[in-house]
Amino acid sequence: MMPTLAECQRAWIGALRQPEDAIRYATAVAGWQGGQRSGAQALAVYVNNSRATLIQALSLSYPLSLRHAGTSLFHRAAVRCLRDYPPRSGDLGEYGADFPAVLRDTAAEMHRDDAAWLADLARCEWLLDQLPRKTAHPAWTRADSTALAPEHWLGLRLSLAPQAACFIGDEPAYTELAEAFMAQASDATGFPLCEYFSADGECEGLLLVAQTGSVQLLGLRADECAWVARLQDSPSMMAATEATLTRWPGFDLLSLLSRLFDAGALLRITDDGEME
Amino acid sequence: MSTSFPGSLRKPTPLLAGVGLRFAHLADFEAQRPDVGLLELHTENLFGLSPSVHRRLEALRGDYAFSLHGVGLSLGSAQGMDPLHLAKIARQIRRYKPSLVSEHLAWNRADGISVPDLLPLPMTKEALQTVSRNVQQVQEAIGTVIAVENISAYARWTQAEMSEASFLSELSLRTGCKLLVDLNNLHVNQLNHGDAPLDFLETIPHASVVEFHLAGPSEIAGAWIDTHATPVPEPVWALYETALRRFGPLPTIVEWDQDLPALEELVAHASRAQRLLKQAA
């Protein structure tokens, strides 16, 4: 009995995901022919094409990671990423969110001592790569905040603007990472970068804000990271500030707000949940 | 259902030949403003563009007709297409108001996984029903007809009930979609499978064809691959002349996606196509 179209397509996807099983699939699911080649050989053309296309897509999203990891490690991680995290969208530009973790694991297996650093670099690159895909929205400005009556500050609801992305990792090398990123990203991506990088003391997080033709990087200290992360969970400025002050009594909200205003990284959320 | 394309050709010009505009050529194209009639953009390449690049492309829109050519919608998926992907395409059509919108007779999505390739369909009645349903859904979503392109196939399903040309003819009849004939794909299928390109051209309905594609393949490990990495070979030019005699002068795109030549060489290809279009007229 002839398999249904859905069965045929599932079988083909399976063969493409597990190239080593291609011959088994090609013979088990009747019906592949390759002209002068066997069905398995013909299927291998597709396996090779899709693999090359996806590795190329990752190379375009992660040019710095490729440079620092080296071709061998990068390709090994890319192949593993394709197997474990296949694309879910026909939009190739969306593919690769899981690559930093795969790169870290693969680098660690190859006994690279920079595995964590490479993963951090890749995470930064991913944020940068995805920023143009976000819809820009007018930010809440310093003037807007000045115009707000004091009694309304208690109930103020804020969020990161869509054009901003916050990178808060779990490894301790962020200053070095940010420096490397700042020094090398512009020539690798073609996207003018790094108008300034301001961090007093150790940088534990990185905020990327896309602007017209450029991206601003802001280094965030641990208390600032906590405030931004809390705000991403819930837009209440009061709750985020209280939670941050509980752990970091010296947290300087006004200083952080000032930098976020300058970068155009904040939006005000209205009572009905709309971005203002 | 509208039967027109969303935009109109820039001017009723004999300049029907154009090129696939890839971003590596964008700056040269802006500087040279070559005399071609039509620019093809890969729809998916527009999804993640920065606003500044969108503005640069929109600036070209004033001087050139656009053709949006998709590669990732998966018209042949039994499970249906990705609605988010379709919505993104619709957004780009609203932005660029292309004269032509096209996709491939292929699939690349199953079980929620997408493969970045144009996978061949079994030429069965079931597949025809699936593609017809999906094409109608696309046309309703974007409010216009699309053109569906024949593909290069490196593997084939044996359970075919009809030829690709018959499949496309019936698809056009059922959905009102138009057809985009890629002459290099016919050439590749001839090399790999011994297909007869002239049979294809004789079978598909004259009135449905709205566009031609020209490109060059590469031979890799014994298989001919539709790489778009080489000059258009003479057999493809010969097929093009045959197609022009049968279908008349129609918009034609020269595609070159890998190992890009200088823009001048690409435009020279378009100029050769334009000369043949003029002769056919």
XYZ file of C-alpha atoms in Angstrom:
557
model
C 0.000 0.000 0.000
C 1.315 3.392 -0.945
C 2.366 5.526 2.038
C 0.529 8.797 2.538
C 2.180 12.092 1.702
C 2.538 12.867 5.401
C 4.246 9.508 6.000
C 6.596 10.091 3.077
C 7.518 13.523 4.356
C 8.092 12.347 7.912
C 10.366 9.584 6.626
C 12.341 12.009 4.528
C 12.804 14.449 7.389
C 13.991 11.560 9.532
C 16.581 10.601 6.956
C 17.759 14.174 6.637
C 18.161 14.520 10.406
C 20.045 11.266 10.788
C 22.192 10.953 7.667
C 23.728 7.727 8.922
C 20.257 6.208 8.678
C 19.632 7.489 5.174
C 20.244 4.156 3.497
C 17.915 2.400 5.897
C 15.201 4.973 5.249
C 15.815 4.906 1.523
C 15.256 1.193 1.388
C 12.522 0.954 4.024
C 10.314 3.668 2.559
C 9.760 2.538 -0.971
C 9.980 5.064 -3.649
C 13.169 7.014 -3.919
C 15.013 6.891 -7.162
C 17.927 8.973 -8.217
C 18.240 8.630 -11.939
C 21.714 7.242 -12.458
C 22.237 6.950 -8.700
C 20.603 4.871 -6.010
C 17.865 6.351 -3.839
C 20.276 6.609 -0.932
C 22.876 8.414 -3.026
C 20.228 10.799 -4.288
C 19.026 11.442 -0.767
C 22.612 12.174 0.257
C 22.552 15.158 -2.095
C 19.785 16.665 0.012
C 21.504 15.768 3.264
C 24.651 17.534 2.115
C 22.770 20.533 0.712
C 20.739 21.180 3.832
C 23.701 20.638 6.121
C 25.844 23.063 4.141
C 23.064 25.653 4.072
C 22.479 25.491 7.808
C 26.182 25.631 8.671
C 26.451 28.644 6.392
C 23.494 30.256 8.187
C 25.180 29.699 11.555
C 28.441 31.091 10.172
C 26.627 34.270 9.152
C 24.965 34.656 12.551
C 28.127 33.798 14.503
C 31.115 35.184 12.577
C 33.121 36.055 15.698
C 32.444 32.707 17.276
C 33.597 31.002 14.101
C 36.770 33.052 14.118
C 37.573 32.323 17.747
C 36.405 28.720 17.853
C 38.113 27.737 14.627
C 36.555 25.900 11.723
C 36.897 22.424 13.171
C 35.162 23.114 16.474
C 32.570 25.372 14.896
C 31.564 22.788 12.290
C 31.428 20.020 14.854
C 29.156 22.125 17.041
C 27.057 23.152 14.053
C 26.438 19.559 12.979
C 25.468 18.676 16.533
C 23.146 21.680 16.675
C 21.418 20.567 13.462
C 20.872 17.113 14.887
C 19.669 18.156 18.338
C 17.932 21.421 17.477
C 16.690 21.242 13.874
C 15.150 24.376 12.376
C 11.496 24.956 13.213
C 10.953 27.763 10.746
C 11.439 28.251 7.034
C 13.035 31.564 7.940
C 16.703 30.612 8.211
C 17.512 33.871 9.947
C 15.682 32.584 13.009
C 17.845 29.511 13.273
C 20.611 29.248 15.835
C 19.304 30.295 19.261
C 20.539 27.047 20.793
C 23.963 27.200 19.207
C 25.815 28.944 22.086
C 25.023 26.123 24.506
C 25.966 23.497 21.936
C 29.196 25.331 21.214
C 30.036 25.388 24.921
C 29.389 21.660 25.340
C 31.298 20.743 22.206
C 34.241 22.951 23.150
C 34.322 21.428 26.619
C 34.398 17.926 25.139
C 37.349 18.992 23.035
C 39.052 20.202 26.243
C 39.060 23.824 25.193
C 39.602 26.013 28.222
C 37.710 28.879 26.610
C 34.425 26.962 26.291
C 32.475 29.247 28.615
C 33.926 32.371 27.029
C 33.040 31.141 23.542
C 29.467 30.506 24.652
C 29.249 34.033 26.056
C 30.570 35.486 22.851
C 28.066 33.462 20.859
C 25.187 34.642 23.042
C 26.178 38.245 22.427
C 26.384 37.599 18.709
C 22.961 36.017 18.694
C 21.406 39.022 20.405
C 23.081 41.319 17.933
C 22.003 39.170 15.002
C 18.377 39.188 16.079
C 18.061 42.885 16.946
C 17.158 44.041 13.417
C 14.276 41.562 13.453
C 12.606 43.370 16.318
C 10.152 46.122 15.684
C 11.569 49.426 16.766
C 9.336 51.385 19.076
C 9.719 54.945 20.352
C 11.398 54.699 23.712
C 10.209 56.326 26.923
C 12.454 59.334 27.214
C 13.983 61.413 29.956
C 11.535 64.172 29.049
C 8.614 61.750 29.417
C 9.847 60.793 32.849
C 10.287 64.396 33.901
C 6.727 65.133 32.904
C 5.383 62.323 35.042
C 3.849 63.498 38.278
C 5.690 62.155 41.366
C 2.658 60.259 42.640
C 2.571 58.210 39.458
C 6.102 56.904 39.884
C 4.973 54.338 42.430
C 2.745 52.605 39.941
C 5.017 53.028 36.935
C 5.247 49.995 34.674
C 8.295 49.725 32.454
C 9.768 47.194 30.103
C 12.736 46.904 27.811
C 12.001 48.354 24.380
C 11.754 45.780 21.569
C 14.960 47.174 20.110
C 16.857 46.271 23.298
C 18.153 42.884 24.340
C 19.750 42.052 27.651
C 22.473 39.476 27.969
C 22.902 38.179 31.478
C 24.970 35.053 31.442
C 26.069 32.633 34.097
C 29.809 32.809 33.595
C 32.260 35.255 35.184
C 34.102 36.563 32.145
C 31.852 39.357 30.982
C 34.282 42.224 31.032
C 36.711 40.380 28.856
C 33.872 39.231 26.674
C 32.460 42.680 26.232
C 35.852 44.085 25.372
C 36.430 41.461 22.742
C 32.966 41.923 21.378
C 33.365 45.666 21.251
C 36.781 45.482 19.593
C 35.899 43.031 16.897
C 32.205 43.006 16.197
C 32.048 45.953 13.858
C 34.247 44.565 11.118
C 32.749 41.095 11.401
C 29.081 41.942 11.094
C 29.061 45.060 8.975
C 26.770 46.600 11.545
C 28.332 49.747 13.051
C 28.711 49.063 16.698
C 29.755 50.185 20.058
C 29.280 53.895 20.328
C 30.287 53.535 23.909
C 30.612 50.983 26.574
C 30.132 52.233 30.073
C 30.753 50.029 33.026
C 31.941 51.113 36.408
C 33.734 48.192 37.897
C 33.032 44.647 36.854
C 30.497 44.177 34.113
C 28.172 41.260 34.716
C 25.670 41.804 31.991
C 25.375 43.469 28.671
C 22.493 45.436 27.218
C 22.363 45.837 23.455
C 20.152 48.563 22.048
C 19.645 48.849 18.291
C 19.464 52.368 17.004
C 19.425 53.773 13.513
C 22.427 52.161 11.890
C 24.183 51.300 15.115
C 23.984 49.374 18.336
C 24.790 50.719 21.784
C 26.305 48.447 24.363
C 25.784 49.135 28.046
C 27.644 47.193 30.657
C 25.490 46.299 33.634
C 26.677 45.606 37.170
C 25.165 42.752 39.150
C 22.528 44.907 40.848
C 21.578 46.480 37.529
C 21.312 43.062 35.922
C 18.978 41.982 38.695
C 16.769 45.052 38.223
C 16.538 44.567 34.439
C 15.885 40.835 34.810
C 13.138 41.507 37.346
C 11.602 44.064 35.022
C 11.571 41.507 32.212
C 9.596 39.138 34.443
C 7.138 41.784 35.567
C 6.903 45.394 34.388
C 6.471 46.928 37.858
C 9.295 49.362 38.466
C 8.481 49.500 42.167
C 8.660 45.724 42.583
C 11.904 45.492 40.634
C 13.475 48.267 42.656
C 12.374 46.876 46.014
C 13.663 43.419 45.156
C 16.994 44.807 43.999
C 17.451 47.056 47.021
C 16.745 44.162 49.344
C 19.871 42.417 48.109
C 21.949 45.441 47.025
C 21.184 48.354 49.366
C 23.541 50.559 47.346
C 21.652 50.101 44.093
C 21.541 53.440 42.268
C 18.251 53.463 40.358
C 18.559 56.998 39.055
C 21.990 56.339 37.577
C 20.742 53.251 35.774
C 17.587 54.992 34.542
C 19.690 57.816 33.189
C 21.812 55.443 31.124
C 18.772 53.528 29.918
C 17.085 56.768 28.879
C 20.187 57.819 26.977
C 20.235 54.516 25.140
C 16.513 54.552 24.386
C 16.114 51.172 26.033
C 12.882 51.606 28.007
C 9.181 51.634 27.264
C 6.341 52.574 29.517
C 3.529 50.042 29.755
C 0.059 51.512 30.149
C -2.547 50.101 32.506
C -4.158 48.120 29.691
C -0.818 46.516 28.850
C -0.035 48.535 25.734
C 3.395 49.969 25.025
C 3.290 53.699 25.281
C -10.045 36.127 -5.796
C -8.062 38.723 -7.629
C -6.312 37.470 -10.704
C -3.861 40.304 -10.947
C -0.442 40.702 -9.443
C -0.059 43.164 -6.592
C 2.003 45.711 -8.446
C 2.355 46.514 -12.075
C 5.512 46.398 -14.089
C 7.337 49.671 -13.735
C 6.525 50.747 -17.239
C 5.142 49.007 -20.323
C 8.676 48.446 -21.412
C 10.371 45.855 -23.548
C 12.874 45.580 -20.704
C 11.459 42.410 -19.293
C 14.769 40.808 -18.378
C 16.162 41.311 -14.911
C 18.442 39.878 -12.295
C 18.242 38.332 -8.897
C 19.501 41.110 -6.646
C 21.631 39.669 -3.857
C 22.841 41.881 -1.042
C 26.492 41.481 -2.011
C 25.634 43.386 -5.185
C 23.434 46.021 -3.582
C 26.014 48.809 -3.319
C 27.218 48.259 -6.889
C 23.650 48.160 -8.096
C 22.843 51.451 -6.376
C 25.906 53.046 -7.912
C 25.490 51.696 -11.430
C 21.700 51.584 -11.769
C 22.007 49.083 -14.631
C 19.413 49.047 -17.351
C 17.374 46.007 -16.389
C 13.629 45.822 -16.073
C 13.029 43.601 -13.110
C 14.689 42.789 -9.795
C 14.095 39.554 -7.969
C 14.450 39.481 -4.190
C 14.303 36.325 -2.121
C 11.375 36.974 0.159
C 12.917 35.247 3.173
C 16.024 37.424 2.899
C 13.841 40.450 3.625
C 12.553 39.155 6.954
C 15.456 40.145 9.167
C 16.703 43.232 7.393
C 17.559 46.350 9.286
C 15.353 49.357 8.524
C 18.210 51.074 6.717
C 18.548 48.241 4.180
C 14.785 48.208 3.672
C 14.987 51.900 2.864
C 17.737 51.290 0.317
C 15.664 48.633 -1.409
C 12.563 50.803 -1.341
C 14.573 53.507 -3.068
C 15.170 51.108 -5.953
C 11.485 50.329 -6.104
C 10.911 53.639 -7.873
C 13.023 52.616 -10.858
C 12.596 48.864 -11.079
C 9.764 46.384 -10.916
C 10.220 43.837 -8.127
C 9.632 40.124 -8.081
C 9.436 38.477 -4.643
C 10.564 34.887 -4.858
C 10.056 32.622 -1.862
C 11.986 29.499 -0.982
C 10.698 28.525 2.445
C 6.909 28.433 2.477
C 6.627 24.701 1.774
C 3.630 24.650 -0.549
C 3.718 20.853 -0.539
C 3.565 20.180 3.195
C 0.910 17.658 4.138
C 0.734 19.225 7.591
C 0.153 22.667 6.110
C 2.309 25.743 5.977
C 3.682 27.789 8.833
C 1.130 30.591 9.360
C 3.786 32.848 10.841
C 5.931 32.431 7.753
C 2.978 33.228 5.538
C 2.232 36.341 7.576
C 5.822 37.510 7.148
C 5.562 37.059 3.392
C 2.312 39.009 3.323
C 4.040 41.834 5.205
C 6.832 42.037 2.631
C 4.318 42.039 -0.213
C 2.535 44.977 1.375
C 5.858 46.752 1.787
C 7.305 46.192 -1.685
C 4.196 45.822 -3.865
C 5.948 43.402 -6.223
C 4.863 42.806 -9.781
C 5.361 39.082 -9.342
C 5.150 36.764 -6.348
C 6.401 33.218 -6.655
C 7.211 30.031 -4.771
C 8.307 26.513 -5.646
C 6.521 23.260 -6.255
C 8.268 21.724 -3.287
C 8.038 21.058 0.413
C 10.495 21.504 3.264
C 8.468 21.090 6.434
C 7.144 18.079 8.328
C 6.598 17.286 11.996
C 7.357 20.891 12.844
C 10.847 20.693 11.370
C 11.953 22.800 8.436
C 14.726 21.823 6.054
C 16.447 24.584 4.078
C 16.003 22.947 0.716
C 13.407 22.449 -1.979
C 12.356 18.841 -1.534
C 10.510 17.114 -4.356
C 6.931 15.942 -4.035
C 5.559 12.641 -5.187
C 3.526 13.510 -8.267
C 0.335 11.984 -6.900
C -3.291 13.037 -6.716
C -2.965 13.319 -2.949
C -0.015 15.672 -3.294
C -1.901 17.692 -5.888
C -4.785 18.063 -3.474
C -2.397 19.177 -0.732
C -0.579 21.721 -2.873
C -3.858 23.051 -4.277
C -5.178 23.612 -0.753
C -1.984 25.356 0.299
C -1.754 27.538 -2.813
C -5.340 28.669 -2.314
C -4.535 29.509 1.300
C -1.541 31.591 0.222
C -3.484 33.426 -2.450
C -6.262 34.241 -0.008
C -3.761 35.428 2.597
C -1.901 37.764 0.263
C -4.875 38.707 -1.894
C -3.333 37.840 -5.214
C -2.263 34.958 -7.397
C 1.194 33.493 -7.116
C 3.398 31.836 -9.686
C 4.613 28.324 -8.880
C 8.007 27.182 -10.144
C 9.170 23.747 -11.284
C 12.207 22.506 -9.338
C 15.409 20.562 -9.778
C 14.946 17.145 -8.222
C 17.901 14.970 -7.269
C 15.721 12.166 -5.983
C 12.261 11.152 -7.100
C 9.413 9.254 -5.539
C 8.565 6.199 -7.603
C 4.855 6.383 -6.876
C 4.233 9.102 -9.469
C 0.768 9.216 -11.006
C 1.527 12.077 -13.360
C 4.405 14.161 -14.680
C 5.515 17.402 -13.039
C 4.160 19.313 -16.048
C 0.750 17.667 -15.727
C 0.810 18.311 -11.991
C 1.518 22.008 -12.519
C -1.092 22.279 -15.260
C -3.774 20.796 -13.030
C -2.616 22.955 -10.113
C -3.016 26.064 -12.237
C -6.443 24.932 -13.375
C -7.641 24.241 -9.822
C -6.250 27.316 -8.097
C -5.821 29.937 -10.791
C -2.147 30.169 -9.902
C 0.366 31.040 -12.591
C 3.512 29.173 -13.520
C 7.137 30.200 -13.393
C 9.250 28.059 -15.698
C 12.836 27.618 -14.566
C 14.686 26.457 -17.642
C 17.810 25.519 -15.728
C 15.751 23.195 -13.541
C 14.454 21.480 -16.669
C 18.050 21.150 -17.842
C 19.204 19.717 -14.486
C 16.385 17.183 -14.448
C 17.327 16.185 -17.964
C 20.931 15.633 -16.898
C 20.064 13.749 -13.708
C 16.969 11.822 -14.731
C 16.836 11.919 -18.506
C 13.693 14.053 -18.503
C 12.547 15.643 -21.758
C 12.359 19.446 -21.269
C 10.472 19.923 -24.514
C 7.711 17.612 -23.307
C 7.409 19.812 -20.217
C 7.155 22.967 -22.323
C 4.580 21.360 -24.597
C 2.423 20.143 -21.712
C 1.998 23.202 -19.515
C -0.788 25.598 -20.523
C 0.326 28.575 -22.568
C -1.806 31.099 -20.716
C -0.552 30.145 -17.257
C 3.125 30.925 -17.756
C 4.139 34.381 -16.521
C 7.873 34.267 -15.889
C 11.102 32.466 -16.796
C 14.204 31.786 -14.726
C 17.702 31.270 -16.080
C 20.672 30.028 -14.057
C 23.676 27.753 -14.171
C 24.164 24.376 -12.414
C 27.274 22.661 -11.061
C 28.343 19.053 -11.241
C 29.165 17.794 -7.759
C 30.153 14.195 -7.092
C 28.452 12.950 -10.202
C 25.163 14.798 -9.705
C 24.095 18.033 -11.351
C 23.023 20.510 -8.677
C 21.013 23.684 -9.156
C 23.664 25.794 -7.462
C 23.128 29.090 -9.298
C 26.901 29.340 -9.121
C 27.887 29.306 -12.791
C 27.059 31.129 -16.030
C 23.871 30.129 -17.794
C 24.991 27.221 -20.026
C 24.222 27.144 -23.737
C 21.672 24.307 -23.480
C 19.652 26.479 -21.103
C 19.838 29.425 -23.505
C 18.593 27.090 -26.237
C 15.688 25.990 -24.035
C 14.939 29.633 -23.343
C 14.671 30.385 -27.058
C 12.309 27.446 -27.437
C 10.224 28.665 -24.526
C 10.069 32.174 -25.962
C 8.787 30.789 -29.252
C 6.067 28.867 -27.455
C 5.044 31.352 -24.750
C 6.168 34.678 -26.165
C 8.243 37.338 -24.373
C 7.730 37.144 -20.632
C 9.573 38.586 -17.620
C 12.843 36.729 -17.183
C 15.214 36.644 -14.243
C 18.849 35.584 -14.330
C 19.641 34.067 -10.939
C 23.133 33.805 -9.497
C 23.396 32.984 -5.795
C 26.815 31.484 -5.123
C 30.295 32.429 -6.301
C 28.803 35.720 -7.386
C 30.401 37.339 -10.404
C 30.860 41.080 -10.823
C 27.525 42.803 -11.277
C 28.505 43.638 -14.860
C 28.646 39.955 -15.776
C 25.252 39.299 -14.255
C 23.777 42.250 -16.105
C 25.405 41.024 -19.322
C 23.416 37.825 -18.919
C 20.242 39.847 -18.496
C 21.134 41.844 -21.605
C 21.480 38.652 -23.608
C 18.070 37.538 -22.339
C 16.683 40.947 -23.272
C 17.977 40.609 -26.828
C 16.256 37.235 -27.146
C 13.065 38.679 -25.691
C 13.173 41.423 -28.291
C 13.608 38.895 -31.094
C 10.696 36.872 -29.739
C 8.494 39.941 -29.707
